Coordinates of C-alpha atoms and ligand atoms in Angstrom, one line a residue:
M1 CA 11.7 -5.5 26.9
E2 CA 14.3 -8.0 27.9
H3 CA 12.2 -8.8 30.9
H4 CA 8.7 -9.0 29.6
L5 CA 7.6 -11.1 26.7
P6 CA 5.9 -9.0 24.0
V7 CA 2.2 -9.3 23.4
I8 CA 1.7 -9.8 19.7
A9 CA -1.5 -9.1 17.8
I10 CA -2.0 -10.9 14.5
V11 CA -4.4 -8.7 12.5
I12 CA -6.4 -10.3 9.7
P13 CA -8.7 -8.4 7.3
C14 CA -11.6 -10.7 6.4
Y15 CA -14.0 -10.3 3.5
N16 CA -16.2 -13.3 2.8
E17 CA -13.7 -15.6 4.2
E18 CA -16.0 -18.2 5.9
E19 CA -14.2 -21.0 4.1
A20 CA -10.6 -19.9 4.8
L21 CA -10.9 -18.4 8.3
P22 CA -11.5 -21.6 10.3
I23 CA -8.4 -23.2 8.7
S24 CA -6.3 -20.1 9.1
A25 CA -7.3 -19.4 12.6
E26 CA -6.4 -23.0 13.6
K27 CA -3.0 -22.7 12.0
L28 CA -2.3 -19.3 13.6
L29 CA -3.4 -20.4 17.0
S30 CA -1.0 -23.3 17.0
L31 CA 1.7 -21.0 15.8
L32 CA 0.9 -18.7 18.8
D33 CA 1.0 -21.8 21.1
R34 CA 4.4 -22.8 19.7
M35 CA 5.9 -19.3 20.1
T36 CA 4.5 -19.0 23.6
A37 CA 6.0 -22.4 24.5
D38 CA 9.4 -21.3 23.1
G39 CA 9.3 -18.2 25.3
L40 CA 9.2 -15.9 22.3
I41 CA 5.9 -14.1 23.0
S42 CA 3.5 -13.5 25.9
P43 CA 0.7 -15.9 26.3
K44 CA -1.6 -12.9 26.1
S45 CA -0.8 -12.6 22.4
Y46 CA -3.9 -12.9 20.2
I47 CA -5.5 -12.8 16.8
M48 CA -7.6 -9.8 15.7
C49 CA -10.1 -10.5 12.9
S50 CA -11.4 -7.4 11.2
N51 CA -14.6 -8.3 9.3
D52 CA -14.9 -6.0 6.3
G53 CA -18.7 -6.0 6.0
S54 CA -18.8 -9.5 4.7
S55 CA -22.0 -10.7 3.1
D56 CA -21.4 -14.3 4.0
A57 CA -21.1 -16.0 7.5
T58 CA -17.6 -14.6 8.2
W59 CA -18.7 -12.7 11.3
D60 CA -20.5 -15.8 12.7
V61 CA -17.4 -17.8 12.1
I62 CA -15.3 -15.2 14.0
T63 CA -17.8 -15.2 16.9
K64 CA -17.8 -19.0 17.1
L65 CA -14.0 -19.0 17.1
H66 CA -13.9 -16.3 19.8
L67 CA -16.2 -18.4 22.0
R68 CA -14.0 -21.4 21.6
D69 CA -10.7 -19.6 22.2
S70 CA -10.8 -16.0 23.6
R71 CA -7.4 -15.3 21.9
I72 CA -9.5 -14.9 18.8
K73 CA -10.9 -11.3 18.9
G74 CA -12.9 -9.5 16.4
V75 CA -14.0 -6.1 15.1
S76 CA -16.7 -5.8 12.4
L77 CA -17.1 -2.9 9.9
A78 CA -20.7 -1.9 9.0
H79 CA -19.8 -1.8 5.3
N80 CA -17.4 -3.4 2.9
R81 CA -14.7 -0.7 2.7
G82 CA -11.8 -2.6 1.2
H83 CA -8.8 -4.5 2.4
Q84 CA -6.8 -1.4 3.4
Y85 CA -9.5 0.0 5.6
A86 CA -10.4 -3.3 7.2
L87 CA -6.7 -3.7 8.0
L88 CA -6.3 -0.2 9.5
A89 CA -9.4 -0.8 11.6
G90 CA -7.9 -4.0 13.0
L91 CA -4.5 -2.4 13.6
M92 CA -6.1 0.6 15.4
E93 CA -8.3 -1.7 17.5
A94 CA -5.2 -3.6 18.6
R95 CA -2.9 -0.6 18.9
N96 CA -3.2 0.0 22.6
H97 CA -3.3 -3.6 23.5
C98 CA -0.1 -5.0 22.0
D99 CA 3.6 -4.5 21.8
A100 CA 3.6 -5.2 18.1
A101 CA 1.0 -6.1 15.5
I102 CA 1.5 -8.3 12.5
S103 CA -0.9 -8.0 9.5
I104 CA -1.6 -11.0 7.4
D105 CA -4.3 -12.0 4.8
A106 CA -6.9 -14.5 5.8
D107 CA -6.0 -16.9 3.1
L108 CA -2.5 -17.5 4.6
Q109 CA -0.9 -17.1 1.1
D110 CA 1.9 -15.4 2.9
D111 CA 3.8 -18.0 4.8
P112 CA 2.9 -17.7 8.6
E113 CA 6.3 -19.1 9.5
A114 CA 7.8 -15.7 8.7
I115 CA 6.1 -14.4 11.7
V116 CA 8.6 -16.1 14.0
E117 CA 11.4 -14.3 12.1
M118 CA 9.6 -11.0 12.3
I119 CA 9.2 -11.3 16.1
K120 CA 12.8 -12.2 16.5
L121 CA 13.8 -9.0 14.6
F122 CA 11.3 -7.0 16.7
R123 CA 12.9 -8.3 19.8
E124 CA 16.3 -7.1 18.5
G125 CA 14.8 -3.6 18.2
K126 CA 13.4 -3.4 14.7
E127 CA 10.1 -1.5 14.7
I128 CA 8.8 -2.3 11.2
V129 CA 9.6 -5.6 9.6
Y130 CA 8.4 -6.1 6.0
G131 CA 7.5 -9.5 4.6
V132 CA 8.9 -9.7 1.1
R133 CA 8.1 -12.5 -1.3
S134 CA 11.2 -14.4 -2.4
S135 CA 9.6 -15.5 -5.7
R136 CA 6.2 -15.4 -7.4
Q137 CA 6.2 -19.0 -8.6
S138 CA 2.7 -19.6 -7.2
D139 CA 1.2 -16.7 -9.2
T140 CA 0.0 -17.0 -12.7
W141 CA 2.4 -15.5 -15.4
F142 CA -0.2 -12.8 -15.9
K143 CA -0.4 -11.7 -12.3
R144 CA 3.3 -11.8 -12.0
T145 CA 4.0 -9.6 -15.0
T146 CA 1.2 -7.1 -14.3
A147 CA 2.3 -6.8 -10.6
H148 CA 5.9 -6.1 -11.6
A149 CA 4.8 -3.6 -14.2
F150 CA 2.7 -1.8 -11.5
Y151 CA 5.7 -1.6 -9.2
K152 CA 7.8 0.0 -11.9
M153 CA 5.2 2.4 -12.9
Q154 CA 4.6 3.4 -9.3
K155 CA 8.3 4.1 -8.8
R156 CA 8.5 6.2 -11.9
M157 CA 5.5 8.2 -10.7
G158 CA 7.2 9.0 -7.4
L159 CA 5.6 6.5 -5.1
D160 CA 8.1 4.7 -3.0
T161 CA 7.1 1.2 -1.9
V162 CA 9.0 -1.9 -0.8
Y163 CA 9.4 -4.2 -3.8
D164 CA 7.3 -7.4 -3.7
H165 CA 6.0 -6.5 -0.2
A166 CA 2.2 -6.6 0.1
D167 CA 0.6 -5.9 3.5
Y168 CA 2.3 -8.7 5.4
R169 CA 4.4 -6.8 8.0
L170 CA 5.1 -6.3 11.7
M171 CA 4.7 -2.9 13.2
S172 CA 5.7 -2.0 16.8
N173 CA 3.4 -0.1 19.0
R174 CA 5.3 3.1 18.4
A175 CA 5.0 2.6 14.6
L176 CA 1.3 2.1 15.0
D177 CA 1.0 5.3 17.0
L178 CA 2.8 7.2 14.2
L179 CA 0.6 5.5 11.6
S180 CA -2.5 6.7 13.5
E181 CA -1.4 10.3 12.8
Y182 CA -2.0 9.9 9.1
G183 CA -5.6 11.1 8.8
E184 CA -6.0 10.7 5.0
S185 CA -9.0 8.9 3.8
N186 CA -7.5 7.5 0.6
L187 CA -5.6 4.8 2.3
F188 CA -2.5 3.2 0.7
L189 CA -0.6 1.6 3.6
R190 CA 2.3 0.4 1.5
G191 CA 3.1 4.0 0.7
I192 CA 2.5 5.4 4.2
V193 CA 4.4 2.8 6.2
P194 CA 7.8 3.5 4.5
Q195 CA 7.3 7.2 5.3
I196 CA 7.0 6.5 9.0
G197 CA 10.7 5.9 9.3
L198 CA 12.1 4.0 12.4
D199 CA 14.4 1.0 12.2
T200 CA 13.2 -1.5 9.6
A201 CA 14.1 -4.9 8.4
I202 CA 13.0 -7.4 5.8
V203 CA 12.0 -11.1 6.0
T204 CA 11.7 -13.1 2.9
Y205 CA 9.2 -15.9 2.4
E206 CA 7.5 -18.1 -0.2
R207 CA 3.9 -17.3 -1.2
H208 CA 1.5 -20.2 -1.4
E209 CA -1.9 -20.8 -2.9
R210 CA -5.0 -19.7 -1.0
V211 CA -5.9 -22.2 1.7
A212 CA -9.6 -21.9 0.6
G213 CA -12.0 -19.7 -1.3
E214 CA -11.3 -17.4 -4.2
S215 CA -9.3 -14.2 -4.6
K216 CA -11.1 -11.0 -3.7
Y217 CA -8.7 -9.0 -5.8
P218 CA -9.4 -9.4 -9.5
L219 CA -7.4 -7.4 -12.1
G220 CA -9.8 -4.5 -12.1
K221 CA -9.6 -3.9 -8.3
M222 CA -5.8 -4.3 -8.6
L223 CA -5.5 -1.7 -11.3
S224 CA -7.6 0.9 -9.4
F225 CA -5.7 0.1 -6.3
S226 CA -2.4 0.9 -8.0
I227 CA -3.8 4.1 -9.6
D228 CA -5.1 5.0 -6.1
G229 CA -1.6 4.5 -4.7
I230 CA 0.0 6.9 -7.2
T231 CA -2.6 9.6 -7.0
S232 CA -2.5 9.5 -3.2
F233 CA 1.2 10.0 -3.0
S234 CA 2.4 11.9 -5.9
A235 CA 1.7 15.1 -7.9
K236 CA 4.1 13.8 -10.6
P237 CA 1.4 13.1 -13.2
I238 CA 0.6 16.8 -13.1
R239 CA 4.2 17.7 -13.8
F240 CA 4.0 15.5 -16.9
I241 CA 1.4 17.9 -18.3
F242 CA 3.6 20.9 -17.7
A243 CA 6.7 19.1 -19.1
T244 CA 4.7 18.1 -22.2
G245 CA 3.6 21.7 -22.7
V246 CA 7.2 22.9 -22.6
I247 CA 8.4 20.2 -24.9
L248 CA 5.7 21.1 -27.4
L249 CA 6.8 24.7 -27.2
F250 CA 10.1 23.6 -28.7
V251 CA 8.4 21.4 -31.2
D252 CA 6.6 24.5 -32.2
I253 CA 9.8 26.1 -33.4
I254 CA 10.5 23.1 -35.7
V255 CA 7.0 23.1 -37.0
A256 CA 7.1 26.9 -37.5
I257 CA 10.4 26.6 -39.5
Y258 CA 8.9 23.9 -41.7
V259 CA 5.6 25.8 -42.2
L260 CA 7.3 29.1 -43.0
T261 CA 9.7 27.5 -45.5
S262 CA 6.8 25.9 -47.2
Y263 CA 5.0 29.2 -47.2
F264 CA 7.9 31.0 -48.8
A265 CA 8.4 28.2 -51.3
H266 CA 4.7 28.9 -52.3
T267 CA 3.7 25.2 -51.9
T268 CA 0.9 25.9 -49.4
Y269 CA -2.8 26.7 -49.5
S270 CA -3.7 30.1 -48.1
G271 CA -4.5 30.1 -44.5
W272 CA -2.6 26.9 -43.7
T273 CA 0.5 28.7 -42.4
S274 CA -1.2 30.8 -39.8
L275 CA -3.5 28.0 -38.8
M276 CA -0.6 25.5 -38.3
I277 CA 1.4 28.0 -36.2
S278 CA -1.5 29.0 -34.0
V279 CA -2.7 25.4 -33.4
W280 CA 0.7 24.3 -32.2
F281 CA 1.5 27.4 -30.3
L282 CA -1.9 27.6 -28.5
G283 CA -1.8 23.8 -27.9
S284 CA 1.4 24.1 -25.9
L285 CA 0.3 27.2 -24.1
I286 CA -2.9 25.5 -23.0
L287 CA -0.9 22.5 -21.7
I288 CA 1.5 24.8 -19.8
G289 CA -1.5 26.7 -18.4
I290 CA -3.1 23.4 -17.1
G291 CA 0.3 22.4 -15.7
I292 CA 0.6 25.6 -13.7
V293 CA -2.9 25.3 -12.3
G294 CA -2.1 21.7 -11.6
E295 CA 1.0 22.7 -9.6
Y296 CA -1.4 24.6 -7.3
V297 CA -3.9 21.8 -7.2
G298 CA -1.0 19.5 -6.2
K299 CA -0.1 21.8 -3.4
I300 CA -3.7 21.9 -2.1
F301 CA -3.7 18.1 -2.4
T302 CA -0.7 17.7 -0.1
E303 CA -2.1 20.3 2.3
V304 CA -5.5 18.8 2.7
K305 CA -4.0 15.4 3.6
Q306 CA -2.6 17.0 6.8
R307 CA 0.0 14.3 7.1
P308 CA 2.3 14.6 10.1
R309 CA 5.1 16.9 9.2
F310 CA 7.6 15.0 11.3
A311 CA 7.8 12.0 13.6
I312 CA 9.8 12.1 16.8
K313 CA 11.7 9.0 17.5
D314 CA 13.7 9.8 20.7
K315 CA 14.0 12.6 23.2
L316 CA 16.7 13.7 25.6
W317 CA 15.2 16.1 28.2
D318 CA 16.4 17.4 31.6
Ligands
UDP401 N1 -10.2 -8.3 1.8 C1 -10.9 -7.4 2.6 N2 -11.8 -6.5 1.9 C2 -12.0 -6.6 0.5 C3 -11.3 -7.5 -0.2 C4 -10.4 -8.4 0.5 O1 -10.8 -7.3 3.8 O2 -12.8 -5.9 0.0 C5 -9.2 -9.2 2.5 C6 -9.4 -10.6 2.2 O3 -10.3 -11.2 3.1 C7 -8.0 -11.2 2.4 C8 -7.1 -10.0 2.0 O4 -8.0 -8.8 2.0 O5 -7.7 -11.4 3.8 C9 -6.5 -10.2 0.6 O6 -7.5 -10.5 -0.3 P1 -7.3 -11.7 -1.4 O7 -6.5 -12.8 -0.8 O8 -8.6 -12.0 -2.0 O9 -6.3 -10.9 -2.5 P2 -5.2 -11.6 -3.3 O10 -4.3 -12.3 -2.4 O11 -5.8 -12.5 -4.3 O12 -4.5 -10.4 -4.0
MG402 MG1 -4.8 -13.7 -1.2

């Protein structure tokens, strides 16, 4: 790689971004120009716009941009499938035509200057470089707190993600190849990419306001995205059911002691003692039962994903 300059693909998922895209494309093209002039990247580097079934003129905008500068390329999904899928489509489209791909949102809230840093790290041999926000000053207090609460909950639920990293990252061609082996249809890239392995690094940056247009990620979408992430990666919630059942079994003993002492002290109505004991005992048995069934469901869940069982990084042969 010392001798040839890397071809970089900047991949942008675009959903109803007719307002933001012309501004963003302009900025990214001049960034490409600058990096090319500095001898950092190949002049063949380009921008891949992945249109996520937009209902506005986004695809027309992409087409016009492409006609003006062929370094702007595009792929268009037939339906709106969501940010993750649009991004994957763009990455897979670029995969065999670049040395590394960088994903960034169309609104350029993530500072594009970090791309220079990412590429430098890539040239030093890092294969995945995560963009991490240095602060959340530009977010509302509400978005900031809910986002941090989500990260904490995800960790506790067994989903390992990079803190304050959204989908702004560089992936080498090899990392993209490994990513392509994940065939799951519930896509949560922030969970999958850390599982790929390889040499990684982090670049921090400031997050800005949108250049134009409005957020396509209201709270409801964010919440379901987070729950999606957990349930796609972890069977821990099922274990909670089992654990609750076992804990209740111990609570039963305390309840039983209390109920029986009341019974022998003759302070109870008839029937109450047996009722109390059976309700608590059966309750915990049912939970344990569901937990056991859940354990098997959890196994099936990991099997059906058919994730790659290992990823080969290097080989010595002959
Ligand atoms: N996006 C997409 N499909 C969707 C929603 C969003 O491709 O269904 C894209 C959108 O065009 C943008 C990125 O995902 O490039 C992030 O969306 P947005 O900036 O609205 O989210 P926020 O930054 O507010 O969380
Ligand atoms: Mg945004």
